[in-house]
Amino acid sequence: MKKSLLAVLALVFIMGTGNLWADSSRDYISIVGSSTVYPFATVVAEKFGKSTQYKTPKIESTGSGGGHKLFGAGVGVQYPDITNSSRRIKKSEFEKATKNGIEIVEVKIGYDGIVVANSKEADVFKLTRKDLYLALAAQVPNPDGTETLVDNPYTTWKEVNASLPAIKIEVLGPPPTSGTRDAFVELAMEGGAKEFGFIKAMKKTDKNKYKSVCHTVREDGAYIEAGENDNLIVQKLDANPDALGIFGFSFLDQNTDKIQGSFVDGVQPTFEAIADGSYPVSRPLFFYVKKAHVDKIPGMKGYLKEFTSEKAWGDEGYLTDKGLIPMPTAERKQFQDAVVNLKPMTASDF
Amino acid sequence: MNNKDTSKRTMDIVQKGLAKRYKREKRFKLYGLSAIIFSLMCLSFLFISIFSNGYTAFQQTFIELEVFIDPALIDKGNFAGSNYQGIIKASLRNAFPDVTERRAKKRLYHLVSSGAAYQLQAVVRDNFEKIGQSVTLWVPADDDVDMLMKGHIDRNVPEADRRLKDDQVAWIESLSEQGRIEKQFNTTFFTAGDSREPELAGIWGAACGSFYTLLVTLALSFPIGVAAAVYLEEFAPTNRWTDLIEVNINNLAAVPSIVFGLLGLAVFLNFAGLPRSAPLVGGFVLTLMTLPTIIIAGRASLKSVPPSIREAALGVGASKTQMVTHHVLPLAMPGMLTGTIIGMAQALGETAPLLMIGMVAFIVDIPGGFTDPSTVLPVQIFLWADSPERAFLERTSAAIMVLLLFLISMNAVAVILRKKFERRW
């Protein structure tokens, strides 16, 4: 009994000191957010920690949405200083943060391509965004040419497009919780769906219907949700030459001996094609800084400087080795200035 | 039963069915046996695949470099900020003087890890007198070179499809002819924290995090669990309330662990204001998770102490507390310890509840206390499995091997304790 009483007392005591802790300062940077930006932010954090007297920043991979939620909760050491995001901050997230008294500085760091790839043992696929939409959407325009939607009838690639091989449609991709999936449906599938006039017209008349037509992936087994682990998809592609996989460019970059990127709209996903914008399925990556924390948390300025330095995000920087596609020089300059001046976002930015 | 059968003797009926019954028995045994063989096969497949993927991670490729510590590149006022990378690059250029083209030089620099600069930094920091002299260093090779040396990169695929180009392979071959590239035991793997460079990544940070977390878990869950078990078994009256508590404890043991994580987020982080990613909070959450296991195991071992011992103690005039602390508890302790160790092993392998309280994070610095940000072994495995670099694949398997080793040894201790101190009546 004495023991349990002691334990309870200890618990209460620890909780008390914990409250004190929250009021005192934190001596390391706390970063949350996207799992796509995570591999880049961690490299910068590590270099920063090893080459300065500051502690290495702590980076949690919470996903873009989870990151904004934690980041926007308030100002103070118990809240993160920076959130990484594989999409732009949403207006609702911005408003919530503003309500909590947060001034946000937006920093774009570069681009990421989403690739459709298959095993080297098979022929390379030459796809269009329309092909991807027809092959993967839950509802597609009726193949007889009338302007109606039917449940996806296609089972082989040849049915989708006569120039493609007659193999079963089998695509391994990320689950709905993933930012990669969001970007893929938005850029590739919606891009393909828009080529049908009546679907495009739907955007004006019934926006919700339009979104669900463009963004709903079929669930009859042709699209296989392979989890958030892109390594697993690469391994499965290696074992099954008939399958295609969807993942971030950095995984293609690391496995060029096993897999090849499919052409999308006539462009193959190479470093150069994504950088100059000719590859259609690419998205910008961001991080957002809490302005009030820059002077409070030791090392914040140094970390921001390291991330936005040419040796990190430049054309030949170490982040490109990890698969980040750099921004054009002018854009890099613009965001370097943003970090120096710490100009907060305003509602008019949306 | 119909009339015909009654005319026969019972023995006949029995014998008629005998062959069938033997067969059925044989079949039944076979089912059991095949179930065991199946699970053994799965287990051995798991072990073989992990081992065959992971054993190479215990070695790391190192390159011997003749490094001239150029005083011009060392900033005496700012040792940490000096250009060590530049010194390493210069020594690579010295080793291969015929490489002059810019892109080729860049490829040459890629042969050694960025960790070489930190290694040099440490050398200079500890030996100021070496500035201006030449030193011979074995520096870690880049992960791509390491993969080539271990045969994970095929030299025969076309150059464009390889991460190492032909000239890089040629340099590596010339180094290996001179005996200046070799695989050594990978001490970094056991002494370093996490890193985004596979050749610099280690599990020590995660192991320390696991240690602190489990220490908090043990310090809280063992006394609370034992006290709860003793009270419920020895002191509590049997009524509706104790029944309710018992049912609830059994239910708690079956609650998915992520729920405890959510509870921890709400209570310890949001309400009590404890720091995110701290082993302290991780320990609290895992305490909640392991408590039911310990209480149930503790009650079972208290139950197995025969009542005659309690009666004898009370009979010679011991108080109830004396009876429990002098007689019942010592006899039940081995069973309680076994339950605790199994609970701890369970806590060691847990990731889901830690996700909610921020322990799934990239942490390079080795945690030095209960409130330092840290991660734990299974989380480290999860993070590495998700990394694009191929060299992390073998490190993932190696980390799994280390975790399994811990789990097996903890379970072995539990078995030994049970065998050694168990008393049968």
PDB file of C-alpha atoms in Angstrom, chain B residues 93-192:
ATOM      1  CA  ARG B  93      42.122  14.989 -55.410  1.00  0.00           C
ATOM      2  CA  ASN B  94      45.644  14.103 -54.261  1.00  0.00           C
ATOM      3  CA  ALA B  95      44.809  10.414 -54.323  1.00  0.00           C
ATOM      4  CA  PHE B  96      43.498  10.663 -57.895  1.00  0.00           C
ATOM      5  CA  PRO B  97      45.488  13.515 -59.472  1.00  0.00           C
ATOM      6  CA  ASP B  98      44.359  12.694 -63.015  1.00  0.00           C
ATOM      7  CA  VAL B  99      40.737  13.623 -62.251  1.00  0.00           C
ATOM      8  CA  THR B 100      40.319  17.205 -63.403  1.00  0.00           C
ATOM      9  CA  GLU B 101      36.926  17.597 -65.027  1.00  0.00           C
ATOM     10  CA  ARG B 102      34.375  19.298 -62.747  1.00  0.00           C
ATOM     11  CA  ARG B 103      31.636  16.679 -62.891  1.00  0.00           C
ATOM     12  CA  ALA B 104      34.168  13.891 -62.512  1.00  0.00           C
ATOM     13  CA  LYS B 105      35.576  15.598 -59.424  1.00  0.00           C
ATOM     14  CA  LYS B 106      32.098  15.786 -57.982  1.00  0.00           C
ATOM     15  CA  ARG B 107      31.678  12.070 -58.560  1.00  0.00           C
ATOM     16  CA  LEU B 108      35.030  11.504 -56.881  1.00  0.00           C
ATOM     17  CA  TYR B 109      33.932  13.432 -53.786  1.00  0.00           C
ATOM     18  CA  HIS B 110      30.895  11.183 -53.625  1.00  0.00           C
ATOM     19  CA  LEU B 111      33.053   8.164 -52.824  1.00  0.00           C
ATOM     20  CA  VAL B 112      33.489   9.121 -49.182  1.00  0.00           C
ATOM     21  CA  SER B 113      30.761   9.839 -46.705  1.00  0.00           C
ATOM     22  CA  SER B 114      30.020  13.324 -45.472  1.00  0.00           C
ATOM     23  CA  GLY B 115      30.883  11.814 -42.097  1.00  0.00           C
ATOM     24  CA  ALA B 116      34.583  11.955 -43.051  1.00  0.00           C
ATOM     25  CA  ALA B 117      34.561  15.696 -42.384  1.00  0.00           C
ATOM     26  CA  TYR B 118      33.130  15.175 -38.868  1.00  0.00           C
ATOM     27  CA  GLN B 119      35.721  12.497 -38.220  1.00  0.00           C
ATOM     28  CA  LEU B 120      38.489  14.878 -39.266  1.00  0.00           C
ATOM     29  CA  GLN B 121      36.941  17.585 -37.112  1.00  0.00           C
ATOM     30  CA  ALA B 122      37.184  15.288 -34.092  1.00  0.00           C
ATOM     31  CA  VAL B 123      40.819  14.490 -34.892  1.00  0.00           C
ATOM     32  CA  VAL B 124      41.728  18.178 -35.127  1.00  0.00           C
ATOM     33  CA  ARG B 125      39.808  19.027 -31.963  1.00  0.00           C
ATOM     34  CA  ASP B 126      41.717  16.429 -29.956  1.00  0.00           C
ATOM     35  CA  ASN B 127      45.154  17.054 -31.502  1.00  0.00           C
ATOM     36  CA  PHE B 128      45.804  20.696 -32.251  1.00  0.00           C
ATOM     37  CA  GLU B 129      49.463  19.902 -32.961  1.00  0.00           C
ATOM     38  CA  LYS B 130      48.403  17.903 -36.041  1.00  0.00           C
ATOM     39  CA  ILE B 131      47.446  21.069 -37.905  1.00  0.00           C
ATOM     40  CA  GLY B 132      49.840  21.440 -40.808  1.00  0.00           C
ATOM     41  CA  GLN B 133      50.722  17.742 -40.790  1.00  0.00           C
ATOM     42  CA  SER B 134      49.516  14.735 -42.723  1.00  0.00           C
ATOM     43  CA  VAL B 135      47.458  12.058 -41.027  1.00  0.00           C
ATOM     44  CA  THR B 136      46.213   8.711 -42.310  1.00  0.00           C
ATOM     45  CA  LEU B 137      42.536   8.201 -41.678  1.00  0.00           C
ATOM     46  CA  TRP B 138      40.155   5.340 -42.375  1.00  0.00           C
ATOM     47  CA  VAL B 139      37.013   7.230 -43.277  1.00  0.00           C
ATOM     48  CA  PRO B 140      33.583   5.706 -43.938  1.00  0.00           C
ATOM     49  CA  ALA B 141      32.727   5.233 -47.602  1.00  0.00           C
ATOM     50  CA  ASP B 142      29.521   6.589 -49.064  1.00  0.00           C
ATOM     51  CA  ASP B 143      26.515   4.254 -48.832  1.00  0.00           C
ATOM     52  CA  ASP B 144      26.517   3.656 -52.585  1.00  0.00           C
ATOM     53  CA  VAL B 145      30.152   2.509 -52.458  1.00  0.00           C
ATOM     54  CA  ASP B 146      29.274   0.342 -49.494  1.00  0.00           C
ATOM     55  CA  MET B 147      26.410  -1.234 -51.425  1.00  0.00           C
ATOM     56  CA  LEU B 148      28.730  -1.943 -54.362  1.00  0.00           C
ATOM     57  CA  MET B 149      31.348  -3.552 -52.123  1.00  0.00           C
ATOM     58  CA  LYS B 150      28.667  -5.731 -50.558  1.00  0.00           C
ATOM     59  CA  GLY B 151      27.338  -6.756 -53.960  1.00  0.00           C
ATOM     60  CA  HIS B 152      23.965  -5.021 -53.631  1.00  0.00           C
ATOM     61  CA  ILE B 153      24.710  -2.941 -56.731  1.00  0.00           C
ATOM     62  CA  ASP B 154      25.198  -5.004 -59.868  1.00  0.00           C
ATOM     63  CA  ARG B 155      28.235  -3.864 -61.864  1.00  0.00           C
ATOM     64  CA  ASN B 156      26.859  -5.441 -65.037  1.00  0.00           C
ATOM     65  CA  VAL B 157      23.744  -3.314 -65.536  1.00  0.00           C
ATOM     66  CA  PRO B 158      24.157  -0.403 -67.995  1.00  0.00           C
ATOM     67  CA  GLU B 159      25.922   2.622 -66.565  1.00  0.00           C
ATOM     68  CA  ALA B 160      22.919   4.916 -66.811  1.00  0.00           C
ATOM     69  CA  ASP B 161      20.900   2.626 -64.555  1.00  0.00           C
ATOM     70  CA  ARG B 162      23.500   2.494 -61.828  1.00  0.00           C
ATOM     71  CA  ARG B 163      23.981   4.966 -59.012  1.00  0.00           C
ATOM     72  CA  LEU B 164      27.735   4.535 -59.373  1.00  0.00           C
ATOM     73  CA  LYS B 165      29.197   5.415 -62.742  1.00  0.00           C
ATOM     74  CA  ASP B 166      31.968   3.539 -64.560  1.00  0.00           C
ATOM     75  CA  ASP B 167      34.749   5.910 -63.474  1.00  0.00           C
ATOM     76  CA  GLN B 168      33.640   5.612 -59.837  1.00  0.00           C
ATOM     77  CA  VAL B 169      33.738   1.809 -60.086  1.00  0.00           C
ATOM     78  CA  ALA B 170      37.218   2.067 -61.629  1.00  0.00           C
ATOM     79  CA  TRP B 171      38.423   4.278 -58.750  1.00  0.00           C
ATOM     80  CA  ILE B 172      37.023   1.840 -56.236  1.00  0.00           C
ATOM     81  CA  GLU B 173      38.803  -1.006 -57.982  1.00  0.00           C
ATOM     82  CA  SER B 174      42.105   0.826 -57.985  1.00  0.00           C
ATOM     83  CA  LEU B 175      41.640   1.572 -54.273  1.00  0.00           C
ATOM     84  CA  SER B 176      40.942  -2.058 -53.528  1.00  0.00           C
ATOM     85  CA  GLU B 177      44.046  -3.142 -55.494  1.00  0.00           C
ATOM     86  CA  GLN B 178      46.092  -0.882 -53.249  1.00  0.00           C
ATOM     87  CA  GLY B 179      44.338  -2.306 -50.210  1.00  0.00           C
ATOM     88  CA  ARG B 180      43.005   1.088 -49.298  1.00  0.00           C
ATOM     89  CA  ILE B 181      39.351   0.122 -49.216  1.00  0.00           C
ATOM     90  CA  GLU B 182      38.075  -2.584 -46.919  1.00  0.00           C
ATOM     91  CA  LYS B 183      35.142  -3.699 -44.890  1.00  0.00           C
ATOM     92  CA  GLN B 184      35.511  -3.255 -41.162  1.00  0.00           C
ATOM     93  CA  PHE B 185      33.268  -3.964 -38.217  1.00  0.00           C
ATOM     94  CA  ASN B 186      30.565  -1.305 -38.151  1.00  0.00           C
ATOM     95  CA  THR B 187      31.008   0.242 -34.706  1.00  0.00           C
ATOM     96  CA  THR B 188      29.049   3.323 -35.806  1.00  0.00           C
ATOM     97  CA  PHE B 189      25.935   1.195 -35.975  1.00  0.00           C
ATOM     98  CA  PHE B 190      26.165   0.521 -32.240  1.00  0.00           C
ATOM     99  CA  THR B 191      27.438   3.887 -31.034  1.00  0.00           C
ATOM    100  CA  ALA B 192      25.711   6.576 -33.130  1.00  0.00           C
TER     101      ALA B 192
END
